[in-house]
Coordinates of C-alpha atoms and ligand atoms in Angstrom, one line a residue:
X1 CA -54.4 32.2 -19.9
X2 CA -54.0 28.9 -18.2
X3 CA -56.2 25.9 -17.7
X4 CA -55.1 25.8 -14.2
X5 CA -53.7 27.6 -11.5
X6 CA -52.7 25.9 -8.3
X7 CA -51.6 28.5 -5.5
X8 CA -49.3 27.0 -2.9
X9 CA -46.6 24.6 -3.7
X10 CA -46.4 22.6 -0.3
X11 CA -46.8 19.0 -0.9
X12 CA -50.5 19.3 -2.0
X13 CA -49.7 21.5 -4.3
X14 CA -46.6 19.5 -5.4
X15 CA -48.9 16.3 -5.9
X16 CA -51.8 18.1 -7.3
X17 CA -49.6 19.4 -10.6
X18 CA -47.7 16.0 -10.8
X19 CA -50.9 14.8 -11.1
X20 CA -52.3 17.5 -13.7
X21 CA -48.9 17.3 -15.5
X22 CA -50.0 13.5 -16.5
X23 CA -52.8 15.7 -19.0
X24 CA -53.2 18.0 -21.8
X25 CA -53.7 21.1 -19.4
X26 CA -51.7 24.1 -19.0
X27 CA -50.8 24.4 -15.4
X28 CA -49.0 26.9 -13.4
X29 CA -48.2 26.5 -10.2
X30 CA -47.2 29.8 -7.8
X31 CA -46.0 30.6 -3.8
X32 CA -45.1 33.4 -2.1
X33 CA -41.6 32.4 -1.0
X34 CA -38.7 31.6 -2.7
X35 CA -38.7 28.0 -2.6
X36 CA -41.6 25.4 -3.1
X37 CA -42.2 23.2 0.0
X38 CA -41.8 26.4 2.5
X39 CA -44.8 26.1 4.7
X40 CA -46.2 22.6 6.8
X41 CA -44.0 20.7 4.2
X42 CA -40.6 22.0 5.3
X43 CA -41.3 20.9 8.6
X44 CA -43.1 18.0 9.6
X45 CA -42.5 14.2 11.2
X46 CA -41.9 12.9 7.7
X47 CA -44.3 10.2 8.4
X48 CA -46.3 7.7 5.8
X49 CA -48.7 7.1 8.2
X50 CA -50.5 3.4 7.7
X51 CA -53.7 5.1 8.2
X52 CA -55.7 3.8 11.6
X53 CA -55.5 7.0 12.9
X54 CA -58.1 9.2 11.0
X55 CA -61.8 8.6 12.1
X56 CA -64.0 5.9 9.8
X57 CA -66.0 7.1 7.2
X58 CA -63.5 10.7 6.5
X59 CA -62.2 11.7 3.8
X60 CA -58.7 12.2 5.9
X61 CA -59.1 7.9 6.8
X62 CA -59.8 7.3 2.9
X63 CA -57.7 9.7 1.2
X64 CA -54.6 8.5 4.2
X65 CA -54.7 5.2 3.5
X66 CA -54.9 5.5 0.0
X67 CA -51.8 7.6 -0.4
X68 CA -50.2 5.6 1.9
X69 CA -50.5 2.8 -0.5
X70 CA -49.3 5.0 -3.7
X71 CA -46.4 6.5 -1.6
X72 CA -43.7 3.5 -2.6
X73 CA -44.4 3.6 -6.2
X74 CA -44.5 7.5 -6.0
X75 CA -41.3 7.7 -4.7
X76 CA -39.3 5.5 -6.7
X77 CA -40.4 7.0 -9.7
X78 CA -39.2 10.4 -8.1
X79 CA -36.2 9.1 -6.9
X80 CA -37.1 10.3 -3.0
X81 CA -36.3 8.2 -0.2
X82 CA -38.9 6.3 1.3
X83 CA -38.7 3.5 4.3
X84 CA -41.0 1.0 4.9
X85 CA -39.8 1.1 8.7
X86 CA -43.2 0.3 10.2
X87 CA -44.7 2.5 13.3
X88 CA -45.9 1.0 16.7
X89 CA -48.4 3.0 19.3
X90 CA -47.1 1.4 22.8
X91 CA -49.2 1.8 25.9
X92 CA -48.3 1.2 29.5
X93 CA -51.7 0.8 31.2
X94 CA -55.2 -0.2 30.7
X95 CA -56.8 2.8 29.4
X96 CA -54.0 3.1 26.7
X97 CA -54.6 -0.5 25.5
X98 CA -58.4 0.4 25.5
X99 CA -56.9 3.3 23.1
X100 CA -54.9 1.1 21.2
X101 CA -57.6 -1.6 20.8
X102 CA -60.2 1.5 19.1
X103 CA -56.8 2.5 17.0
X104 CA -56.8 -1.3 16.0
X105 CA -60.9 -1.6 14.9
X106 CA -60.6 2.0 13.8
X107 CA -57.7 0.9 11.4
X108 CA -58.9 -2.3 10.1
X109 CA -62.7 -0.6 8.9
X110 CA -60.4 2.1 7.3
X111 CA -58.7 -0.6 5.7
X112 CA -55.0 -0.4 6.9
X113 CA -53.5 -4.0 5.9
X114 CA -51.6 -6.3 8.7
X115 CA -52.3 -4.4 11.6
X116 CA -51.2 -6.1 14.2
X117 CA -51.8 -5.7 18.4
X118 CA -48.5 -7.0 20.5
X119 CA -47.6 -8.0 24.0
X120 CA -45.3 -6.9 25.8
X121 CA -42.8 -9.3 24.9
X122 CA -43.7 -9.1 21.0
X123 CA -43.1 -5.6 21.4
X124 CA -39.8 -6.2 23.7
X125 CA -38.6 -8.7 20.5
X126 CA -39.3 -6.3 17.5
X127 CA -37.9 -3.3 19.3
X128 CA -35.5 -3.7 22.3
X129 CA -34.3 -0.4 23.3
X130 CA -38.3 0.1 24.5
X131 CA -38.9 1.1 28.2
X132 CA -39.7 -1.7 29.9
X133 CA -43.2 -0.5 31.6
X134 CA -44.5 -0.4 28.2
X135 CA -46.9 -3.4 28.1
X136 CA -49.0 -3.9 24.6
X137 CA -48.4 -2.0 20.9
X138 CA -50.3 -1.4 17.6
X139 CA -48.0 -2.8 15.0
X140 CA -48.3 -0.8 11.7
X141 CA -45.9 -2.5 9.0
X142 CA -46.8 -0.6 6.3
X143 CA -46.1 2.8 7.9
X144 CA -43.3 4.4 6.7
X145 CA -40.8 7.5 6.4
X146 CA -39.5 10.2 3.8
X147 CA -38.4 13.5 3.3
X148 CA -41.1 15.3 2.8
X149 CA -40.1 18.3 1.2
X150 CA -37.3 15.9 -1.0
X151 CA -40.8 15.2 -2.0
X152 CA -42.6 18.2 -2.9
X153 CA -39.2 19.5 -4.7
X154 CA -39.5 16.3 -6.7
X155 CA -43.1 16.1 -7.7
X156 CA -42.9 20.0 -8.9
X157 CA -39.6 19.2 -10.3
X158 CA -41.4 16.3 -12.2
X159 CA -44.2 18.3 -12.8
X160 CA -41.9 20.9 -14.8
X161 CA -40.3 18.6 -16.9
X162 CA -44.0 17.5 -18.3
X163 CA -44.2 21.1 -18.8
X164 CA -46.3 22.9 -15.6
X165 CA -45.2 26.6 -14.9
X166 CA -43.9 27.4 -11.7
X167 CA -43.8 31.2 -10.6
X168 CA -41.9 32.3 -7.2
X169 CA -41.8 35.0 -4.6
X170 CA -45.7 35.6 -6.4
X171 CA -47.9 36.3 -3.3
X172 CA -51.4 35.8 -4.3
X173 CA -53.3 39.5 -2.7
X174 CA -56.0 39.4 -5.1
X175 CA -58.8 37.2 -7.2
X176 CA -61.1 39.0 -9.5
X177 CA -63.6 36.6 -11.7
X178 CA -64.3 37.8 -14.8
X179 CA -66.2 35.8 -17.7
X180 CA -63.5 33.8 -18.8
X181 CA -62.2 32.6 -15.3
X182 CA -60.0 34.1 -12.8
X183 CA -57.1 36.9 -12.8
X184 CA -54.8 35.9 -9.8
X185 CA -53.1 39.3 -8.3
X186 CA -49.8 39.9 -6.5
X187 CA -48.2 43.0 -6.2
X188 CA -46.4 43.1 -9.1
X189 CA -47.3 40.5 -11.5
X190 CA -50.5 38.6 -12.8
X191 CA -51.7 35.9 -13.9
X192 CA -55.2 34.5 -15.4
X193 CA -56.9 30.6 -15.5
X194 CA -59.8 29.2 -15.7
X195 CA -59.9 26.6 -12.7
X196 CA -57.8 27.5 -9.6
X197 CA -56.5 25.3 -7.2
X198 CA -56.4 26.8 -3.6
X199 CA -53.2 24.9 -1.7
X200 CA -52.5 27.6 0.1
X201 CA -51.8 25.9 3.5
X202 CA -52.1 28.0 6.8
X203 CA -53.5 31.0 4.4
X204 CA -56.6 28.6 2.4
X205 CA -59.2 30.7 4.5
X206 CA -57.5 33.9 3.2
X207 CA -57.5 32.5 -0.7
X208 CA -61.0 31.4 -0.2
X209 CA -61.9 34.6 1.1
X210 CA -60.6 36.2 -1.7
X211 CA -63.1 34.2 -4.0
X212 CA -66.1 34.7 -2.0
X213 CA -65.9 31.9 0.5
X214 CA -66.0 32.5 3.8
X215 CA -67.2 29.2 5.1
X216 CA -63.9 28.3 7.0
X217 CA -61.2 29.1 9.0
X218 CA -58.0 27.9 9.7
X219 CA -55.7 28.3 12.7
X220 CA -52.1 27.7 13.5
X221 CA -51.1 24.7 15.8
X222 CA -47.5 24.5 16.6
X223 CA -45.4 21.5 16.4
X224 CA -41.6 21.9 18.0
X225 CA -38.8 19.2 17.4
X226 CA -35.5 18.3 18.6
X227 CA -33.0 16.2 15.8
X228 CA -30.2 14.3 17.0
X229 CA -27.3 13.5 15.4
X230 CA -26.9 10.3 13.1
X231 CA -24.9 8.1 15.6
X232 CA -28.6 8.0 17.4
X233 CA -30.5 6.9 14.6
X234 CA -30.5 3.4 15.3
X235 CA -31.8 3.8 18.6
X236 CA -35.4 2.5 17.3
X237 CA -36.1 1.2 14.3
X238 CA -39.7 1.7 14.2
X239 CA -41.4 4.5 14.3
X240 CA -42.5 4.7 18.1
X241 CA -45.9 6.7 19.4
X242 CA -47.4 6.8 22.7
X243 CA -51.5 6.3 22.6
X244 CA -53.0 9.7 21.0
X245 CA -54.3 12.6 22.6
X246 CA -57.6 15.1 21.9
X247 CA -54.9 17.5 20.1
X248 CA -53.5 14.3 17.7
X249 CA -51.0 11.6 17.9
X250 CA -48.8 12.9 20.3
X251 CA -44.9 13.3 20.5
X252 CA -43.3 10.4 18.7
X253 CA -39.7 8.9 18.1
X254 CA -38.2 8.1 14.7
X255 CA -35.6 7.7 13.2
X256 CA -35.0 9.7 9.8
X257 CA -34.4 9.1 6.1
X258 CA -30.9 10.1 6.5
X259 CA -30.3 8.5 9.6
X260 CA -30.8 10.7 12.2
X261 CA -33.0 10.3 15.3
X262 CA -36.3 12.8 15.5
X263 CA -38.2 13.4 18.4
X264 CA -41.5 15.5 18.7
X265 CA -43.8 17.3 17.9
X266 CA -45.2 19.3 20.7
X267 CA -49.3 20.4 19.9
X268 CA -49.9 23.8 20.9
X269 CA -52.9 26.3 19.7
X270 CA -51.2 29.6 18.7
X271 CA -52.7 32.8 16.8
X272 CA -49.4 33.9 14.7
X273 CA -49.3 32.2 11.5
X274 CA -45.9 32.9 10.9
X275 CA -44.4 31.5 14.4
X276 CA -42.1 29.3 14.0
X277 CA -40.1 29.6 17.1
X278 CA -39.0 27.0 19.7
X279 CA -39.5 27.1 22.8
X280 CA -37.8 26.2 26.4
X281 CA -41.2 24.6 27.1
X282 CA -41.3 23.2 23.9
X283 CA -38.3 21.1 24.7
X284 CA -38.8 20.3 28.2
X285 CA -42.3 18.9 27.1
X286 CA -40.7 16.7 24.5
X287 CA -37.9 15.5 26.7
X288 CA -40.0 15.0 29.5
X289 CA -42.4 12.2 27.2
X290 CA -39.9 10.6 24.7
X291 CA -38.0 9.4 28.5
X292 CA -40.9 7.7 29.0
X293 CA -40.8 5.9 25.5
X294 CA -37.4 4.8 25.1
X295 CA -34.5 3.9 27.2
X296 CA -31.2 5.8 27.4
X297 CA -32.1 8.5 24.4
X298 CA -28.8 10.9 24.7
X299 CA -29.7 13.9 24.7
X300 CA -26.3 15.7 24.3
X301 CA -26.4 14.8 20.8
X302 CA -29.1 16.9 20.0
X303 CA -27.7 19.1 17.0
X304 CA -30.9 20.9 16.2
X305 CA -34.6 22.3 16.9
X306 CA -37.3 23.4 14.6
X307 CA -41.0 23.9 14.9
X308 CA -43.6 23.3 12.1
X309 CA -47.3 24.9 11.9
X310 CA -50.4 22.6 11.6
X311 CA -53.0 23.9 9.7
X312 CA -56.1 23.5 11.8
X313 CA -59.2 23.4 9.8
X314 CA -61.1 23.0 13.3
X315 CA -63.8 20.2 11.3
X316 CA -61.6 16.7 12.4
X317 CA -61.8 16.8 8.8
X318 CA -60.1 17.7 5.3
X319 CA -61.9 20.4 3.8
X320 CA -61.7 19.9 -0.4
X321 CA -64.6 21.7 -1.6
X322 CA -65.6 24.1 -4.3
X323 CA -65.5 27.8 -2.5
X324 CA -66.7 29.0 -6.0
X325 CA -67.0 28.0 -9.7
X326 CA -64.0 26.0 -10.8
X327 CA -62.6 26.9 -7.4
X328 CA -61.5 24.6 -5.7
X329 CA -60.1 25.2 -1.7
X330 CA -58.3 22.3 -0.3
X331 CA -57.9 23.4 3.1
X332 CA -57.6 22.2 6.9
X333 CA -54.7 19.7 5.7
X334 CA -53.3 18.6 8.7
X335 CA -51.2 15.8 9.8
X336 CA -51.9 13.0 7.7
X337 CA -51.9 15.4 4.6
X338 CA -48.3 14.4 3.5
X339 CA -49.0 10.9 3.7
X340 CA -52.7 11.8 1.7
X341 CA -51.0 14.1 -0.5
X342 CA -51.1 11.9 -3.6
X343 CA -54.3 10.7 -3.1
X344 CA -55.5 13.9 -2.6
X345 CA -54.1 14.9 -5.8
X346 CA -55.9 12.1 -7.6
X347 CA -59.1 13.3 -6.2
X348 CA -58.8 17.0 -6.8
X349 CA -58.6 15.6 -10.1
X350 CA -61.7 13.8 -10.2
X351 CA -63.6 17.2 -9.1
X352 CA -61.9 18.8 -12.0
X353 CA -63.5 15.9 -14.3
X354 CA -66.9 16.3 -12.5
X355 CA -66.9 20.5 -13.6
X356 CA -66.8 18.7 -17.5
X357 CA -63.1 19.9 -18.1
X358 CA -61.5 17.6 -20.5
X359 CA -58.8 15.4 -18.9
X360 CA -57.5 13.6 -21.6
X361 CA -53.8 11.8 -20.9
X362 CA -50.2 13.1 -22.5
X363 CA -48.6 10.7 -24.6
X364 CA -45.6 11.4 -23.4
X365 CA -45.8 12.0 -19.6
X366 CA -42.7 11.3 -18.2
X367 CA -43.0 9.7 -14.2
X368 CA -39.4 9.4 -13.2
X369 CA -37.0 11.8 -11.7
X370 CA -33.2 11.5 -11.0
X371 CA -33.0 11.3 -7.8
X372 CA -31.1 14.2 -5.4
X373 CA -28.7 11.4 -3.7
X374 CA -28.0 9.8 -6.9
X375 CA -24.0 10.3 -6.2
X376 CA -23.3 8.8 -2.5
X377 CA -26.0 5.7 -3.9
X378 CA -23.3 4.7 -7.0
X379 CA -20.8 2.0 -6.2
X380 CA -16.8 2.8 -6.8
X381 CA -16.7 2.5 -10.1
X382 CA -19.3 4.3 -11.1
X383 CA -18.3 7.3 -9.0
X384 CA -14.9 6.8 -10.7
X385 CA -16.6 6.7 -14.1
X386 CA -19.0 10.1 -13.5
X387 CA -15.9 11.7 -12.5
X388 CA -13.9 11.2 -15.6
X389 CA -16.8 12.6 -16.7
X390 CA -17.2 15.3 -14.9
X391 CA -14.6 16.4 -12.5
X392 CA -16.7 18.5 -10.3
X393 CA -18.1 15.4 -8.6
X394 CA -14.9 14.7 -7.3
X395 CA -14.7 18.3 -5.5
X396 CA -16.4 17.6 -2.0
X397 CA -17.5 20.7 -0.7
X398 CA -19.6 19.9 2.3
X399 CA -17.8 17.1 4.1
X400 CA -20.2 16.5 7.1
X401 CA -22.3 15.2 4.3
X402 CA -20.1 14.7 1.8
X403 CA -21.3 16.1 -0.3
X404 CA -19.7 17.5 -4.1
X405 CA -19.8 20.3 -6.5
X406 CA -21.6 18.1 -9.6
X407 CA -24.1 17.9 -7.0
X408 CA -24.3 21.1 -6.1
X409 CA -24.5 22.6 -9.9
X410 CA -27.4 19.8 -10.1
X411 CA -29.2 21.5 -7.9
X412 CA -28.8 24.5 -9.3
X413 CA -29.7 23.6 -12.4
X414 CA -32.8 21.3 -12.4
X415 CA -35.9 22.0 -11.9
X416 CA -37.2 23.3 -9.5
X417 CA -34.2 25.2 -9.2
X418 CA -32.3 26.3 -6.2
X419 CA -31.5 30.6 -6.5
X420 CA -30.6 30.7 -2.5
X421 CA -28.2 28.7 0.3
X422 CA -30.8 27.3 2.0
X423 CA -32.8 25.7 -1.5
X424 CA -29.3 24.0 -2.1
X425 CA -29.0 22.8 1.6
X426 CA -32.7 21.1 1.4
X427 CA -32.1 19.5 -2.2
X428 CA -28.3 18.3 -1.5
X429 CA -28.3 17.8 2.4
X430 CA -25.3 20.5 2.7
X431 CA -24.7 22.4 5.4
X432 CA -27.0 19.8 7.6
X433 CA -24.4 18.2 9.0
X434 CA -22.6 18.6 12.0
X435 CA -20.9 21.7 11.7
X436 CA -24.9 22.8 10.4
X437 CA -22.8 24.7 7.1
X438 CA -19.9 26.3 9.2
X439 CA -17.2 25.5 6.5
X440 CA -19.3 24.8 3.4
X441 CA -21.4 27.6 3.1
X442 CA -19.0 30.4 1.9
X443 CA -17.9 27.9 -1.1
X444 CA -21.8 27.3 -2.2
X445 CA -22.0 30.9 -2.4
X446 CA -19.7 30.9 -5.1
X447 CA -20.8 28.5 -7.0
X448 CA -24.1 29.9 -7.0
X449 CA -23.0 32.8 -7.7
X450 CA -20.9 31.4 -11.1
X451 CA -24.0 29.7 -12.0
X452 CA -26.7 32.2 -11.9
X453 CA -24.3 34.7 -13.0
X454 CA -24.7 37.0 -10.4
X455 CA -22.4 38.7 -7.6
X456 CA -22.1 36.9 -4.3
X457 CA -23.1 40.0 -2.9
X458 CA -26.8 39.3 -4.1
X459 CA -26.8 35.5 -3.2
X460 CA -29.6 35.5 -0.2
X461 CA -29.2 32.4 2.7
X462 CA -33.4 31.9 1.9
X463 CA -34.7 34.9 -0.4
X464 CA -35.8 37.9 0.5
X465 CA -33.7 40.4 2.2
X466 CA -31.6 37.4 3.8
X467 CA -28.5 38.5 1.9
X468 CA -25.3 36.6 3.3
X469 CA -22.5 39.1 2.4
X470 CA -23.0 42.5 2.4
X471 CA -19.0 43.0 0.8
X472 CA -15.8 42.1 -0.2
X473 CA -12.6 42.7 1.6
X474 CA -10.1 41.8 -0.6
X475 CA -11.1 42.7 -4.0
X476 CA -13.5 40.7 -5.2
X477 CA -10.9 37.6 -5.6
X478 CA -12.7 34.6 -6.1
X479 CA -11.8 31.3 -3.4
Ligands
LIG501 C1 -45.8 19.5 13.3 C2 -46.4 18.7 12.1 C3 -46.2 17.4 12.0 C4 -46.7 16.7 10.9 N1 -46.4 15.4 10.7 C5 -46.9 14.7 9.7 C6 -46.6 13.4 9.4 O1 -45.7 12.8 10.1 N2 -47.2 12.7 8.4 C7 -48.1 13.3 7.6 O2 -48.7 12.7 6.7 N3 -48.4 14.6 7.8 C8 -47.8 15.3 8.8 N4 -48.1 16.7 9.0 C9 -49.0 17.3 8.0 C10 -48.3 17.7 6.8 O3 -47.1 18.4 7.0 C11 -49.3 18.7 6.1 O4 -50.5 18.1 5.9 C12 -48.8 19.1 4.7 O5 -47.4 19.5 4.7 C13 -49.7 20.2 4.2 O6 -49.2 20.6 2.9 P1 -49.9 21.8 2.2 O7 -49.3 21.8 0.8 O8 -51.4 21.8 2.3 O9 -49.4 23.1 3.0 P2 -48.0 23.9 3.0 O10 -46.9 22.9 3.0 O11 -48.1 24.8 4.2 O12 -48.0 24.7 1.7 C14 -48.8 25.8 1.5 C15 -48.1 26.7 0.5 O13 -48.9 27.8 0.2 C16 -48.1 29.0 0.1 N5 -48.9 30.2 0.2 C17 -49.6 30.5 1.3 N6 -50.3 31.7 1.1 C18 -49.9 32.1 -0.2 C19 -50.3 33.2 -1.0 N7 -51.1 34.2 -0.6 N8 -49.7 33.3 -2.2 C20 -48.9 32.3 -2.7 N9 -48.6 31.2 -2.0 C21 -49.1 31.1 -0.7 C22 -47.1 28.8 1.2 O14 -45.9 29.6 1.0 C23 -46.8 27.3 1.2 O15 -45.7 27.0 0.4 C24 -47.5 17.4 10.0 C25 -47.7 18.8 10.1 C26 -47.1 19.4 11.2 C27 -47.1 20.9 11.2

């Protein structure tokens, strides 16, 4: 039996046994796919949002600005990128600088440090490509931007090595509470604690449910994106908003971690939580507002679209509560629950403490990770060096990225580890390039394939039935 178990490994759930990993618990963490960060995480604006936007006085404004202040430290102990690129919301007329100037007071009682409100030519000076009809900003310096599920593979990754459990492809049909605690139920497997941990995302009502609560629901809200290729990312600098909307903080322009340019997300009320299609009207929305933004955006560099689901609590708030005894839902985490994540870790913790479970600190808790882009970072020389080492980090098998073998095998073989194409593509960044895996793809195969010991045949693109090769023609040689 475990001390905890914490269903869903999105970024909450990520956070939430990082933190737990830091104590003498035993934790195990469990999802329904094949890979952790598969839900909201996977597909989001990346954004570390300062924290002006939340309403004062809720736990979202608190529990933002708070993790917004850990994310920095967080991520340099897990070797994630992070950007302290700083976010303006520009307006063009009087009723969005009336906007801006609530965002401003709304900001400051939260307790967002050097917020700042610009003119137009302030804003003209800090970000020139900005349309020109713009006329006043909110300057956020302390926003900033990640990868968010770089992240969440990272925090369970760390989590792992401190010794958490994480158990895959285990979809959670069942809670039974019995004297002890709880027996969590899939369809093949179970497992028993006595404190869960509901991060179950889009499905936290159905979880709750299961236990007895039926106090919320949660509804999908769909966000679509367009990315543009890397030659666009220095269009902006900032991250660029226009003034927010009743459905959030409207479609925004960023530029990414890895250099790319990201505009989105649209905001549209759906019923199927598994819709992740995009749309034509999706994309004619986005284009249609970003124009307004930013001058001369070129749009024929676009080299992907994706759509990410908001979970929609329907409160304006977080919903962390108990939904039973030692039962804990954390539900309705919408947008800024990456940015909150940690902080919302921290206090998930301190309603653990509260129920009189002891938390008492690991001696040896280990905060750092090695980072996924620890190759491309290292100068000559120490390329040169690792690869008298180890040969394979000389072998560049995705070139768009450039990215090698050693890598690869990395991501293989560290925790959490990548079984399918797709959990290789998200740690590594191959296969995200230009030719969006064309050429590499048939040679990760193989080497995932070598190293889990298993025919290439079996190797799935992202679990499931999602097998890649259904045969050999030549028999079976190896490339
Ligand atoms: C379009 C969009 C834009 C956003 N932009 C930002 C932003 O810029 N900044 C920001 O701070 N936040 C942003 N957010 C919000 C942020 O993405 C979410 O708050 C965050 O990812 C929620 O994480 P989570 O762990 O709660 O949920 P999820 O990431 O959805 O994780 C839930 C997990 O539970 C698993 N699960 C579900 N049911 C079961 C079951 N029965 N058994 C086992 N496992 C199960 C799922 O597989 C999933 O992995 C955005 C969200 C969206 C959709």
């Amino acid at each position: 039996m475990y001390d905890i178990v914490i269903i869903g490994a999105g970024i909450v759930g990520a956070m939430t046994a990082r933190e737990l990993s830091k104590y003498l618990l035993s934790v195990c963490i469990l999802d329904k796919e094949s890979d952790v960060a598969m839900g909201a995480t996977k597909a989001n604006s990346a954004i570390i949002h300062a924290g002006y936007d939340p309403k004062e006085g809720t736990l979202k404004a608190r529990l933002n600005v708070l993790g917004s202040e850990m994310m920095p430290q967080i991520a340099e102990e897990l070797g994630v990128r992070y950007i302290n690129n700083g976010s303006l919301v520009i307006g063009f007329n009087d009723e969005d600088a009336e906007k801006i100037k609530t965002l401003y007071r709304r900001g400051i009682a939260n307790g967002v440090k050097k917020l700042a409100l610009l003119d137009k030519d302030e804003l003209l000076n800090l970000e020139s490509n900005i349309s020109k009809n713009a006329v006043c900003a909110l300057y956020a310096p302390t926003s900033g931007i990640t990868c968010p599920y770089e992240l969440a593979i990272a925090a369970i990754g760390n989590a792992m090595d401190n010794g958490v459990d994480l158990k895959l492809n285990f979809k959670v049909e069942e809670i039974k509470k019995n004297e002890d605690g709880y027996e969590v139920i899939s369809s093949f497997e179970s497992v028993k604690a006595k404190y869960i941990i509901n991060a179950a995302g889009l499905f936290a009502d159905d979880i709750a449910k299961m236990a007895g609560d039926t106090s919320f629901s949660i509804h999908p809200r769909k966000g679509e994106y367009l990315l543009l290729d890397k030659e666009c990312g220095s269009l902006v600098s900032h991250t660029i908003f226009g003034t927010p909307t009743e459905k959030g903080k409207g479609i925004l322009i960023t530029p990414t971690v890895d250099g790319n340019l990201l505009l989105g997300p649209t905001s549209v009320d759906i019923t199927d939580k598994t819709d992740t299609s995009t749309t034509f009207d999706g994309i004619e929305t986005i284009l249609s507002q970003v124009n307004k933004y930013v001058n001369s955006i070129p749009f024929n560099r676009v080299i992907t679209s994706f759509s990410g689901l908001r979970a929609v609590g329907g409160t304006g708030d977080f919903i962390i509560k108990f939904s039973n005894d030692n039962f804990i839902s954390v539900a309705g985490i919408e947008s800024p629950g990456l940015s909150a994540a940690p902080a919302i870790a921290r206090y998930v913790a301190g309603m653990l403490k509260e129920t009189g479970i002891r938390l008492e600190k690991k001696k040896k808790f280990n905060p750092y990770r090695k980072s996924m882009h620890f190759f491309k970072n290292l100068s000559d020389e120490e390329k040169n060096r690792l690869i008298r080492e180890n040969r394979k980090y000389a072998r560049i098998v995705c070139r768009c990225e450039m990215v090698s073998e050693g890598e690869i095998i990395d991501a293989i073989r560290s925790n959490p580890k990548a079984t399918n194409l797709d959990a290789v593509k998200r740690r590594t960044r191959s296969g995200m390039g230009r030719c969006q895996g064309g050429f590499c793809s048939p040679y990760i195969l193989d080497i995932l394939s070598e190293e889990l010991k298993i025919p290439v045949e079996h190797i799935t693109k992202s679990g499931g039935a999602s097998n890649i090769i259904i045969g050999r023609t030549k028999g079976g040689e190896q490339w």
